[in-house]
Amino acid sequence: KEETREIKVSGTKKAIEEAKRRNIPFVYFSSDYVFDGCCGPYKETDAVNPVSEYGSQKAECEKILMENVKDFLIIRTTGVYGVEKEQKNFVYGLKKRIESGERATVPGDQFSNPTYAPDLAAAALNLLERGARGIYNVCGPSFVSRYEFAKEIAEVFSLDPSLISPVSTAELNQKAKRPLKGGLDTRKFFAELGYGLSAPRQGLKDMLDKIIL
């Protein structure tokens, strides 16, 4: 906890001071983990109630930003995936396990909105260009379980779906508590920009094309 707080909270404070010094807007990427996952998808105005250390630190950073910066944009997102050098996101992890013949147990009771990373980046820039400030939920349109998303990944990446099994979150015995019914309501974003982000199949197909290339 101490190490992550030094990075996430103290690091954010230092970045805020630098943004103030340069007189530039501050953009902070937050998460649906600031909520408890009892009744998602959540709106920007819903009260935060994190159930994990990660979520608590995200909520704390949001509070610091809102109390100390006038020119800020908080972008809450969830389930981000896409091509990345480290290959750490959920898509890569599932792909590696299935291709090696391992069985993948995926929670069927954790719900969120898979979000394609290039869409998220473009949306952040579009919001900045329009002068949007405050909190915006920015994520994919599909509110699905991890298991449903895993099946979509298997189909697009031609993986064996019989190696993917749904389990409850409780069965996984994860150290950190997860919000089960998380996800985000993006109506405010849509009203501002007039478009939504890619559905999982569209984003996954684009990711696959980029990996092949």
PDB file of C-alpha atoms in Angstrom:
ATOM      1  CA  LYS A   1       0.000   0.000   0.000  1.00  0.00           C
ATOM      2  CA  GLU A   2       2.762   2.423   0.920  1.00  0.00           C
ATOM      3  CA  GLU A   3       4.645   1.901  -2.336  1.00  0.00           C
ATOM      4  CA  THR A   4       1.568   2.326  -4.518  1.00  0.00           C
ATOM      5  CA  ARG A   5       0.496   5.423  -2.588  1.00  0.00           C
ATOM      6  CA  GLU A   6       3.914   6.956  -3.214  1.00  0.00           C
ATOM      7  CA  ILE A   7       3.441   6.403  -6.940  1.00  0.00           C
ATOM      8  CA  LYS A   8      -0.257   7.077  -7.408  1.00  0.00           C
ATOM      9  CA  VAL A   9      -1.063   9.699  -4.784  1.00  0.00           C
ATOM     10  CA  SER A  10       2.240  11.463  -4.156  1.00  0.00           C
ATOM     11  CA  GLY A  11       3.094  11.236  -7.846  1.00  0.00           C
ATOM     12  CA  THR A  12      -0.216  12.830  -8.786  1.00  0.00           C
ATOM     13  CA  LYS A  13       0.353  15.668  -6.312  1.00  0.00           C
ATOM     14  CA  LYS A  14       3.741  16.393  -7.891  1.00  0.00           C
ATOM     15  CA  ALA A  15       2.243  16.335 -11.377  1.00  0.00           C
ATOM     16  CA  ILE A  16      -0.515  18.722 -10.255  1.00  0.00           C
ATOM     17  CA  GLU A  17       2.075  21.196  -8.966  1.00  0.00           C
ATOM     18  CA  GLU A  18       3.925  21.016 -12.281  1.00  0.00           C
ATOM     19  CA  ALA A  19       0.710  21.634 -14.223  1.00  0.00           C
ATOM     20  CA  LYS A  20      -0.002  24.662 -12.023  1.00  0.00           C
ATOM     21  CA  ARG A  21       3.517  25.988 -12.615  1.00  0.00           C
ATOM     22  CA  ARG A  22       3.067  25.688 -16.357  1.00  0.00           C
ATOM     23  CA  ASN A  23      -0.514  26.982 -16.226  1.00  0.00           C
ATOM     24  CA  ILE A  24      -1.903  24.056 -18.234  1.00  0.00           C
ATOM     25  CA  PRO A  25      -5.016  21.895 -17.719  1.00  0.00           C
ATOM     26  CA  PHE A  26      -4.608  18.666 -15.786  1.00  0.00           C
ATOM     27  CA  VAL A  27      -6.097  15.441 -17.150  1.00  0.00           C
ATOM     28  CA  TYR A  28      -6.471  12.541 -14.734  1.00  0.00           C
ATOM     29  CA  PHE A  29      -7.468   9.025 -15.775  1.00  0.00           C
ATOM     30  CA  SER A  30      -9.574   7.431 -13.074  1.00  0.00           C
ATOM     31  CA  SER A  31     -11.609   4.231 -12.818  1.00  0.00           C
ATOM     32  CA  ASP A  32     -14.991   2.695 -12.026  1.00  0.00           C
ATOM     33  CA  TYR A  33     -13.152   1.169  -9.044  1.00  0.00           C
ATOM     34  CA  VAL A  34     -13.963   4.383  -7.152  1.00  0.00           C
ATOM     35  CA  PHE A  35     -17.428   2.785  -6.752  1.00  0.00           C
ATOM     36  CA  ASP A  36     -18.446  -0.254  -4.707  1.00  0.00           C
ATOM     37  CA  GLY A  37     -19.962  -2.182  -7.627  1.00  0.00           C
ATOM     38  CA  CYS A  38     -23.365  -2.658  -6.030  1.00  0.00           C
ATOM     39  CA  CYS A  39     -25.457  -0.913  -8.680  1.00  0.00           C
ATOM     40  CA  GLY A  40     -23.517   0.036 -11.821  1.00  0.00           C
ATOM     41  CA  PRO A  41     -23.248   1.386 -14.427  1.00  0.00           C
ATOM     42  CA  TYR A  42     -22.499   4.601 -12.515  1.00  0.00           C
ATOM     43  CA  LYS A  43     -23.045   8.224 -13.479  1.00  0.00           C
ATOM     44  CA  GLU A  44     -20.510  11.003 -12.891  1.00  0.00           C
ATOM     45  CA  THR A  45     -22.654  12.372 -10.060  1.00  0.00           C
ATOM     46  CA  ASP A  46     -22.917   9.114  -8.090  1.00  0.00           C
ATOM     47  CA  ALA A  47     -21.174   9.033  -4.715  1.00  0.00           C
ATOM     48  CA  VAL A  48     -17.837   7.229  -4.670  1.00  0.00           C
ATOM     49  CA  ASN A  49     -17.404   4.304  -2.296  1.00  0.00           C
ATOM     50  CA  PRO A  50     -14.283   2.263  -3.147  1.00  0.00           C
ATOM     51  CA  VAL A  51     -13.852  -1.259  -1.798  1.00  0.00           C
ATOM     52  CA  SER A  52     -10.131  -1.717  -2.592  1.00  0.00           C
ATOM     53  CA  GLU A  53      -6.857   0.110  -1.990  1.00  0.00           C
ATOM     54  CA  TYR A  54      -6.582   0.826  -5.722  1.00  0.00           C
ATOM     55  CA  GLY A  55     -10.050   2.355  -5.795  1.00  0.00           C
ATOM     56  CA  SER A  56      -9.371   4.337  -2.611  1.00  0.00           C
ATOM     57  CA  GLN A  57      -6.227   5.858  -4.084  1.00  0.00           C
ATOM     58  CA  LYS A  58      -8.042   6.765  -7.290  1.00  0.00           C
ATOM     59  CA  ALA A  59     -10.840   8.416  -5.307  1.00  0.00           C
ATOM     60  CA  GLU A  60      -8.287  10.292  -3.168  1.00  0.00           C
ATOM     61  CA  CYS A  61      -6.515  11.602  -6.261  1.00  0.00           C
ATOM     62  CA  GLU A  62      -9.832  12.789  -7.698  1.00  0.00           C
ATOM     63  CA  LYS A  63     -10.569  14.657  -4.450  1.00  0.00           C
ATOM     64  CA  ILE A  64      -7.112  16.257  -4.374  1.00  0.00           C
ATOM     65  CA  LEU A  65      -7.556  17.395  -7.953  1.00  0.00           C
ATOM     66  CA  MET A  66     -11.048  18.842  -7.427  1.00  0.00           C
ATOM     67  CA  GLU A  67      -9.945  20.707  -4.284  1.00  0.00           C
ATOM     68  CA  ASN A  68      -6.682  22.129  -5.655  1.00  0.00           C
ATOM     69  CA  VAL A  69      -7.060  22.641  -9.401  1.00  0.00           C
ATOM     70  CA  LYS A  70      -9.539  24.819 -11.286  1.00  0.00           C
ATOM     71  CA  ASP A  71      -8.643  23.675 -14.795  1.00  0.00           C
ATOM     72  CA  PHE A  72      -9.016  19.887 -14.627  1.00  0.00           C
ATOM     73  CA  LEU A  73     -10.540  16.995 -16.539  1.00  0.00           C
ATOM     74  CA  ILE A  74     -11.147  13.664 -14.778  1.00  0.00           C
ATOM     75  CA  ILE A  75     -11.781  10.791 -17.174  1.00  0.00           C
ATOM     76  CA  ARG A  76     -13.209   7.692 -15.525  1.00  0.00           C
ATOM     77  CA  THR A  77     -12.830   4.545 -17.561  1.00  0.00           C
ATOM     78  CA  THR A  78     -12.812   0.766 -17.176  1.00  0.00           C
ATOM     79  CA  GLY A  79     -11.670  -2.482 -18.783  1.00  0.00           C
ATOM     80  CA  VAL A  80      -9.065  -0.878 -21.047  1.00  0.00           C
ATOM     81  CA  TYR A  81      -7.509  -3.146 -23.685  1.00  0.00           C
ATOM     82  CA  GLY A  82      -5.470  -2.770 -26.865  1.00  0.00           C
ATOM     83  CA  VAL A  83      -2.052  -3.316 -28.373  1.00  0.00           C
ATOM     84  CA  GLU A  84       0.709  -2.672 -25.834  1.00  0.00           C
ATOM     85  CA  LYS A  85       4.386  -3.491 -25.630  1.00  0.00           C
ATOM     86  CA  GLU A  86       4.131  -5.058 -22.155  1.00  0.00           C
ATOM     87  CA  GLN A  87       1.160  -7.233 -23.199  1.00  0.00           C
ATOM     88  CA  LYS A  88      -0.342  -6.996 -19.721  1.00  0.00           C
ATOM     89  CA  ASN A  89      -4.017  -6.350 -20.360  1.00  0.00           C
ATOM     90  CA  PHE A  90      -6.826  -8.911 -20.104  1.00  0.00           C
ATOM     91  CA  VAL A  91      -6.856  -9.761 -23.825  1.00  0.00           C
ATOM     92  CA  TYR A  92      -3.166 -10.688 -23.922  1.00  0.00           C
ATOM     93  CA  GLY A  93      -3.404 -12.680 -20.700  1.00  0.00           C
ATOM     94  CA  LEU A  94      -6.329 -14.744 -21.956  1.00  0.00           C
ATOM     95  CA  LYS A  95      -4.737 -15.236 -25.367  1.00  0.00           C
ATOM     96  CA  LYS A  96      -1.463 -16.507 -23.896  1.00  0.00           C
ATOM     97  CA  ARG A  97      -3.189 -19.007 -21.612  1.00  0.00           C
ATOM     98  CA  ILE A  98      -5.487 -20.445 -24.261  1.00  0.00           C
ATOM     99  CA  GLU A  99      -2.744 -20.690 -26.881  1.00  0.00           C
ATOM    100  CA  SER A 100      -0.580 -22.602 -24.411  1.00  0.00           C
ATOM    101  CA  GLY A 101      -3.416 -25.047 -23.799  1.00  0.00           C
ATOM    102  CA  GLU A 102      -4.223 -23.831 -20.305  1.00  0.00           C
ATOM    103  CA  ARG A 103      -7.773 -23.566 -19.020  1.00  0.00           C
ATOM    104  CA  ALA A 104      -8.846 -20.016 -18.189  1.00  0.00           C
ATOM    105  CA  THR A 105     -11.289 -19.431 -15.349  1.00  0.00           C
ATOM    106  CA  VAL A 106     -12.931 -16.043 -15.774  1.00  0.00           C
ATOM    107  CA  PRO A 107     -15.359 -14.333 -13.388  1.00  0.00           C
ATOM    108  CA  GLY A 108     -18.904 -14.421 -14.667  1.00  0.00           C
ATOM    109  CA  ASP A 109     -20.135 -12.000 -12.016  1.00  0.00           C
ATOM    110  CA  GLN A 110     -17.802  -9.022 -12.625  1.00  0.00           C
ATOM    111  CA  PHE A 111     -19.425  -6.528 -15.011  1.00  0.00           C
ATOM    112  CA  SER A 112     -17.913  -3.486 -16.685  1.00  0.00           C
ATOM    113  CA  ASN A 113     -17.492  -1.811 -20.087  1.00  0.00           C
ATOM    114  CA  PRO A 114     -14.526  -3.046 -22.183  1.00  0.00           C
ATOM    115  CA  THR A 115     -12.796   0.056 -23.544  1.00  0.00           C
ATOM    116  CA  TYR A 116     -10.516   0.129 -26.584  1.00  0.00           C
ATOM    117  CA  ALA A 117      -7.403   2.170 -25.709  1.00  0.00           C
ATOM    118  CA  PRO A 118      -7.057   4.149 -28.986  1.00  0.00           C
ATOM    119  CA  ASP A 119     -10.696   5.241 -28.623  1.00  0.00           C
ATOM    120  CA  LEU A 120     -10.027   6.378 -25.064  1.00  0.00           C
ATOM    121  CA  ALA A 121      -6.985   8.403 -26.113  1.00  0.00           C
ATOM    122  CA  ALA A 122      -8.868  10.076 -28.974  1.00  0.00           C
ATOM    123  CA  ALA A 123     -11.822  10.838 -26.706  1.00  0.00           C
ATOM    124  CA  ALA A 124      -9.537  12.504 -24.147  1.00  0.00           C
ATOM    125  CA  LEU A 125      -8.074  14.766 -26.826  1.00  0.00           C
ATOM    126  CA  ASN A 126     -11.526  15.570 -28.218  1.00  0.00           C
ATOM    127  CA  LEU A 127     -12.795  16.553 -24.780  1.00  0.00           C
ATOM    128  CA  LEU A 128      -9.767  18.796 -24.233  1.00  0.00           C
ATOM    129  CA  GLU A 129     -10.183  20.447 -27.622  1.00  0.00           C
ATOM    130  CA  ARG A 130     -13.812  21.225 -26.816  1.00  0.00           C
ATOM    131  CA  GLY A 131     -12.801  22.763 -23.509  1.00  0.00           C
ATOM    132  CA  ALA A 132     -14.635  20.133 -21.459  1.00  0.00           C
ATOM    133  CA  ARG A 133     -13.808  20.194 -17.775  1.00  0.00           C
ATOM    134  CA  GLY A 134     -14.956  18.296 -14.704  1.00  0.00           C
ATOM    135  CA  ILE A 135     -15.684  14.557 -14.627  1.00  0.00           C
ATOM    136  CA  TYR A 136     -16.556  12.474 -17.684  1.00  0.00           C
ATOM    137  CA  ASN A 137     -17.167   8.756 -17.971  1.00  0.00           C
ATOM    138  CA  VAL A 138     -15.431   7.473 -21.092  1.00  0.00           C
ATOM    139  CA  CYS A 139     -15.702   3.776 -21.902  1.00  0.00           C
ATOM    140  CA  GLY A 140     -17.078   1.249 -24.367  1.00  0.00           C
ATOM    141  CA  PRO A 141     -20.855   0.899 -24.885  1.00  0.00           C
ATOM    142  CA  SER A 142     -21.236  -2.768 -23.901  1.00  0.00           C
ATOM    143  CA  PHE A 143     -21.931  -3.595 -20.253  1.00  0.00           C
ATOM    144  CA  VAL A 144     -20.784  -7.216 -20.053  1.00  0.00           C
ATOM    145  CA  SER A 145     -19.229  -9.719 -17.665  1.00  0.00           C
ATOM    146  CA  ARG A 146     -15.578 -10.700 -17.878  1.00  0.00           C
ATOM    147  CA  TYR A 147     -16.709 -14.113 -19.093  1.00  0.00           C
ATOM    148  CA  GLU A 148     -18.821 -12.632 -21.896  1.00  0.00           C
ATOM    149  CA  PHE A 149     -15.887 -10.461 -22.954  1.00  0.00           C
ATOM    150  CA  ALA A 150     -13.584 -13.505 -22.846  1.00  0.00           C
ATOM    151  CA  LYS A 151     -15.898 -15.398 -25.205  1.00  0.00           C
ATOM    152  CA  GLU A 152     -15.838 -12.427 -27.593  1.00  0.00           C
ATOM    153  CA  ILE A 153     -12.021 -12.418 -27.467  1.00  0.00           C
ATOM    154  CA  ALA A 154     -11.936 -16.143 -28.220  1.00  0.00           C
ATOM    155  CA  GLU A 155     -14.151 -15.696 -31.251  1.00  0.00           C
ATOM    156  CA  VAL A 156     -12.235 -12.770 -32.745  1.00  0.00           C
ATOM    157  CA  PHE A 157      -8.784 -14.267 -32.037  1.00  0.00           C
ATOM    158  CA  SER A 158      -9.813 -17.811 -33.090  1.00  0.00           C
ATOM    159  CA  LEU A 159      -9.120 -19.283 -29.652  1.00  0.00           C
ATOM    160  CA  ASP A 160     -10.674 -22.468 -28.285  1.00  0.00           C
ATOM    161  CA  PRO A 161     -13.732 -21.322 -26.273  1.00  0.00           C
ATOM    162  CA  SER A 162     -14.020 -24.708 -24.539  1.00  0.00           C
ATOM    163  CA  LEU A 163     -10.935 -23.761 -22.481  1.00  0.00           C
ATOM    164  CA  ILE A 164     -12.733 -20.776 -20.930  1.00  0.00           C
ATOM    165  CA  SER A 165     -14.885 -21.442 -17.868  1.00  0.00           C
ATOM    166  CA  PRO A 166     -17.010 -18.991 -15.847  1.00  0.00           C
ATOM    167  CA  VAL A 167     -16.511 -18.873 -12.079  1.00  0.00           C
ATOM    168  CA  SER A 168     -17.675 -16.620  -9.286  1.00  0.00           C
ATOM    169  CA  THR A 169     -15.331 -13.925  -8.006  1.00  0.00           C
ATOM    170  CA  ALA A 170     -15.409 -15.574  -4.577  1.00  0.00           C
ATOM    171  CA  GLU A 171     -13.962 -18.762  -6.070  1.00  0.00           C
ATOM    172  CA  LEU A 172     -10.891 -16.899  -7.337  1.00  0.00           C
ATOM    173  CA  ASN A 173      -9.771 -15.901  -3.818  1.00  0.00           C
ATOM    174  CA  GLN A 174      -8.297 -12.642  -5.075  1.00  0.00           C
ATOM    175  CA  LYS A 175      -6.434 -10.568  -2.475  1.00  0.00           C
ATOM    176  CA  ALA A 176      -8.132  -7.305  -3.428  1.00  0.00           C
ATOM    177  CA  LYS A 177     -11.900  -6.977  -3.430  1.00  0.00           C
ATOM    178  CA  ARG A 178     -13.434  -6.199  -6.824  1.00  0.00           C
ATOM    179  CA  PRO A 179     -16.587  -4.187  -7.515  1.00  0.00           C
ATOM    180  CA  LEU A 180     -18.904  -6.745  -9.132  1.00  0.00           C
ATOM    181  CA  LYS A 181     -21.439  -4.577 -10.902  1.00  0.00           C
ATOM    182  CA  GLY A 182     -19.213  -1.681 -11.891  1.00  0.00           C
ATOM    183  CA  GLY A 183     -19.264  -0.033 -15.281  1.00  0.00           C
ATOM    184  CA  LEU A 184     -19.971   3.541 -16.294  1.00  0.00           C
ATOM    185  CA  ASP A 185     -22.853   5.510 -17.779  1.00  0.00           C
ATOM    186  CA  THR A 186     -21.540   7.556 -20.739  1.00  0.00           C
ATOM    187  CA  ARG A 187     -24.569   9.701 -21.581  1.00  0.00           C
ATOM    188  CA  LYS A 188     -22.766  12.891 -20.531  1.00  0.00           C
ATOM    189  CA  PHE A 189     -19.870  12.105 -22.885  1.00  0.00           C
ATOM    190  CA  PHE A 190     -22.255  11.296 -25.742  1.00  0.00           C
ATOM    191  CA  ALA A 191     -24.137  14.546 -25.215  1.00  0.00           C
ATOM    192  CA  GLU A 192     -20.853  16.477 -25.338  1.00  0.00           C
ATOM    193  CA  LEU A 193     -19.273  14.800 -28.372  1.00  0.00           C
ATOM    194  CA  GLY A 194     -22.159  13.074 -30.131  1.00  0.00           C
ATOM    195  CA  TYR A 195     -20.541   9.669 -30.531  1.00  0.00           C
ATOM    196  CA  GLY A 196     -19.746   6.539 -28.575  1.00  0.00           C
ATOM    197  CA  LEU A 197     -16.660   4.329 -28.410  1.00  0.00           C
ATOM    198  CA  SER A 198     -16.186   0.981 -30.161  1.00  0.00           C
ATOM    199  CA  ALA A 199     -18.103  -2.101 -29.099  1.00  0.00           C
ATOM    200  CA  PRO A 200     -15.871  -5.059 -28.073  1.00  0.00           C
ATOM    201  CA  ARG A 201     -16.001  -6.880 -31.412  1.00  0.00           C
ATOM    202  CA  GLN A 202     -15.003  -3.775 -33.357  1.00  0.00           C
ATOM    203  CA  GLY A 203     -12.159  -2.914 -30.974  1.00  0.00           C
ATOM    204  CA  LEU A 204     -10.880  -6.492 -30.823  1.00  0.00           C
ATOM    205  CA  LYS A 205     -10.845  -6.802 -34.620  1.00  0.00           C
ATOM    206  CA  ASP A 206      -8.837  -3.599 -34.903  1.00  0.00           C
ATOM    207  CA  MET A 207      -6.450  -4.837 -32.210  1.00  0.00           C
ATOM    208  CA  LEU A 208      -6.019  -8.144 -34.041  1.00  0.00           C
ATOM    209  CA  ASP A 209      -5.267  -6.345 -37.312  1.00  0.00           C
ATOM    210  CA  LYS A 210      -2.587  -4.246 -35.610  1.00  0.00           C
ATOM    211  CA  ILE A 211      -0.977  -7.306 -33.990  1.00  0.00           C
ATOM    212  CA  ILE A 212      -0.838  -9.103 -37.347  1.00  0.00           C
ATOM    213  CA  LEU A 213       0.662  -6.056 -39.051  1.00  0.00           C
TER     214      LEU A 213
END
